[in-house]
Amino acid sequence: MLTLFGAVGMVSLTWFWATVEQLRWVVYSWAILIITGLILTDLSIFLGWGEVLIRLCPLWLGLSAISYLCTGVGMRSRTFILMGFIHLLGILVLPYCGVMQFLSTGLIMTVSLLLLAELQ
């Protein structure tokens, strides 16, 4: 429920700006990717899809990477494109993290967001 509220909040807070800049497709892509990830995660938990559960970290890093790359292309921002590639590199590093994959995924996402907040 919190993720859905967050997605609705993101769309409502950015809709005017996205309309002015003609980037509504970026907002749509973020919302679709978030909802897709949420549905896959919830179904894997409730239906016991082990193959999806063991790949949640790469799934979310991949969805975030696609979102950052779409935003980077739409806004012509090298920073967002770089963040997308950092997330993709994070997927390659995950097998070496062993049992710390969730921590590593959280650190990659958190550090990326902190850097974006500081480098705006």
GROMACS .gro file of C-alpha atoms in nm:
model
  120
    1MET     CA    1   0.000   0.000   0.000
    2LEU     CA    2   0.283   0.241   0.082
    3THR     CA    3   0.439   0.186  -0.260
    4LEU     CA    4   0.109   0.259  -0.431
    5PHE     CA    5   0.065   0.577  -0.227
    6GLY     CA    6   0.422   0.674  -0.315
    7ALA     CA    7   0.359   0.616  -0.687
    8VAL     CA    8   0.038   0.820  -0.679
    9GLY     CA    9   0.217   1.096  -0.486
   10MET     CA   10   0.504   1.097  -0.737
   11VAL     CA   11   0.267   1.129  -1.031
   12SER     CA   12   0.062   1.406  -0.867
   13LEU     CA   13   0.367   1.607  -0.762
   14THR     CA   14   0.542   1.587  -1.099
   15TRP     CA   15   0.247   1.598  -1.338
   16PHE     CA   16   0.248   1.975  -1.400
   17TRP     CA   17   0.624   1.990  -1.454
   18ALA     CA   18   0.616   1.681  -1.679
   19THR     CA   19   0.337   1.836  -1.887
   20VAL     CA   20   0.524   2.165  -1.930
   21GLU     CA   21   0.849   1.990  -2.026
   22GLN     CA   22   0.665   1.734  -2.243
   23LEU     CA   23   0.798   1.445  -2.034
   24ARG     CA   24   0.476   1.275  -1.932
   25TRP     CA   25   0.606   0.955  -2.090
   26VAL     CA   26   0.883   0.951  -1.829
   27VAL     CA   27   0.628   0.971  -1.547
   28TYR     CA   28   0.422   0.697  -1.713
   29SER     CA   29   0.728   0.474  -1.750
   30TRP     CA   30   0.829   0.522  -1.384
   31ALA     CA   31   0.475   0.443  -1.267
   32ILE     CA   32   0.445   0.136  -1.490
   33LEU     CA   33   0.784   0.003  -1.379
   34ILE     CA   34   0.706   0.058  -1.010
   35ILE     CA   35   0.367  -0.111  -1.036
   36THR     CA   36   0.513  -0.399  -1.238
   37GLY     CA   37   0.784  -0.453  -0.977
   38LEU     CA   38   0.530  -0.431  -0.697
   39ILE     CA   39   0.300  -0.686  -0.860
   40LEU     CA   40   0.586  -0.927  -0.931
   41THR     CA   41   0.720  -0.893  -0.577
   42ASP     CA   42   0.381  -0.942  -0.411
   43LEU     CA   43   0.286  -1.236  -0.631
   44SER     CA   44   0.620  -1.404  -0.569
   45ILE     CA   45   0.569  -1.370  -0.194
   46PHE     CA   46   0.204  -1.476  -0.180
   47LEU     CA   47   0.228  -1.754  -0.441
   48GLY     CA   48   0.570  -1.876  -0.334
   49TRP     CA   49   0.749  -1.817  -0.664
   50GLY     CA   50   1.097  -1.911  -0.548
   51GLU     CA   51   1.264  -1.824  -0.879
   52VAL     CA   52   1.140  -1.466  -0.856
   53LEU     CA   53   1.207  -1.436  -0.482
   54ILE     CA   54   1.574  -1.523  -0.519
   55ARG     CA   55   1.606  -1.257  -0.790
   56LEU     CA   56   1.431  -0.965  -0.621
   57CYS     CA   57   1.750  -0.761  -0.588
   58PRO     CA   58   1.843  -0.781  -0.958
   59LEU     CA   59   1.478  -0.721  -1.046
   60TRP     CA   60   1.457  -0.394  -0.853
   61LEU     CA   61   1.803  -0.276  -0.960
   62GLY     CA   62   1.704  -0.349  -1.320
   63LEU     CA   63   1.374  -0.163  -1.291
   64SER     CA   64   1.553   0.132  -1.133
   65ALA     CA   65   1.818   0.125  -1.405
   66ILE     CA   66   1.556   0.133  -1.680
   67SER     CA   67   1.379   0.419  -1.503
   68TYR     CA   68   1.698   0.622  -1.465
   69LEU     CA   69   1.795   0.559  -1.827
   70CYS     CA   70   1.449   0.669  -1.949
   71THR     CA   71   1.470   0.982  -1.735
   72GLY     CA   72   1.823   1.052  -1.860
   73VAL     CA   73   1.719   1.019  -2.224
   74GLY     CA   74   1.404   1.228  -2.174
   75MET     CA   75   1.580   1.506  -1.985
   76ARG     CA   76   1.909   1.473  -2.176
   77SER     CA   77   2.084   1.427  -1.843
   78ARG     CA   78   2.417   1.248  -1.824
   79THR     CA   79   2.377   1.218  -1.447
   80PHE     CA   80   2.061   1.008  -1.471
   81ILE     CA   81   2.214   0.795  -1.744
   82LEU     CA   82   2.519   0.741  -1.521
   83MET     CA   83   2.291   0.634  -1.234
   84GLY     CA   84   2.122   0.387  -1.468
   85PHE     CA   85   2.457   0.234  -1.557
   86ILE     CA   86   2.560   0.223  -1.190
   87HIS     CA   87   2.245   0.022  -1.116
   88LEU     CA   88   2.324  -0.212  -1.405
   89LEU     CA   89   2.677  -0.258  -1.272
   90GLY     CA   90   2.524  -0.329  -0.932
   91ILE     CA   91   2.341  -0.624  -1.086
   92LEU     CA   92   2.676  -0.763  -1.204
   93VAL     CA   93   2.826  -0.723  -0.855
   94LEU     CA   94   2.536  -0.887  -0.667
   95PRO     CA   95   2.652  -1.250  -0.711
   96TYR     CA   96   2.973  -1.161  -0.525
   97CYS     CA   97   2.780  -1.020  -0.228
   98GLY     CA   98   2.650  -1.357  -0.108
   99VAL     CA   99   2.394  -1.323   0.170
  100MET     CA  100   2.434  -0.945   0.174
  101GLN     CA  101   2.250  -0.891  -0.157
  102PHE     CA  102   1.959  -0.702  -0.002
  103LEU     CA  103   2.197  -0.478   0.191
  104SER     CA  104   2.405  -0.417  -0.122
  105THR     CA  105   2.095  -0.335  -0.325
  106GLY     CA  106   1.974  -0.094  -0.058
  107LEU     CA  107   2.314   0.075  -0.043
  108ILE     CA  108   2.332   0.116  -0.421
  109MET     CA  109   1.986   0.271  -0.433
  110THR     CA  110   2.040   0.490  -0.126
  111VAL     CA  111   2.381   0.622  -0.233
  112SER     CA  112   2.243   0.694  -0.580
  113LEU     CA  113   1.953   0.893  -0.438
  114LEU     CA  114   2.182   1.084  -0.198
  115LEU     CA  115   2.418   1.170  -0.484
  116LEU     CA  116   2.127   1.288  -0.700
  117ALA     CA  117   1.997   1.501  -0.414
  118GLU     CA  118   2.339   1.660  -0.362
  119LEU     CA  119   2.426   1.704  -0.730
  120GLN     CA  120   2.103   1.864  -0.844
   0.00000   0.00000   0.00000
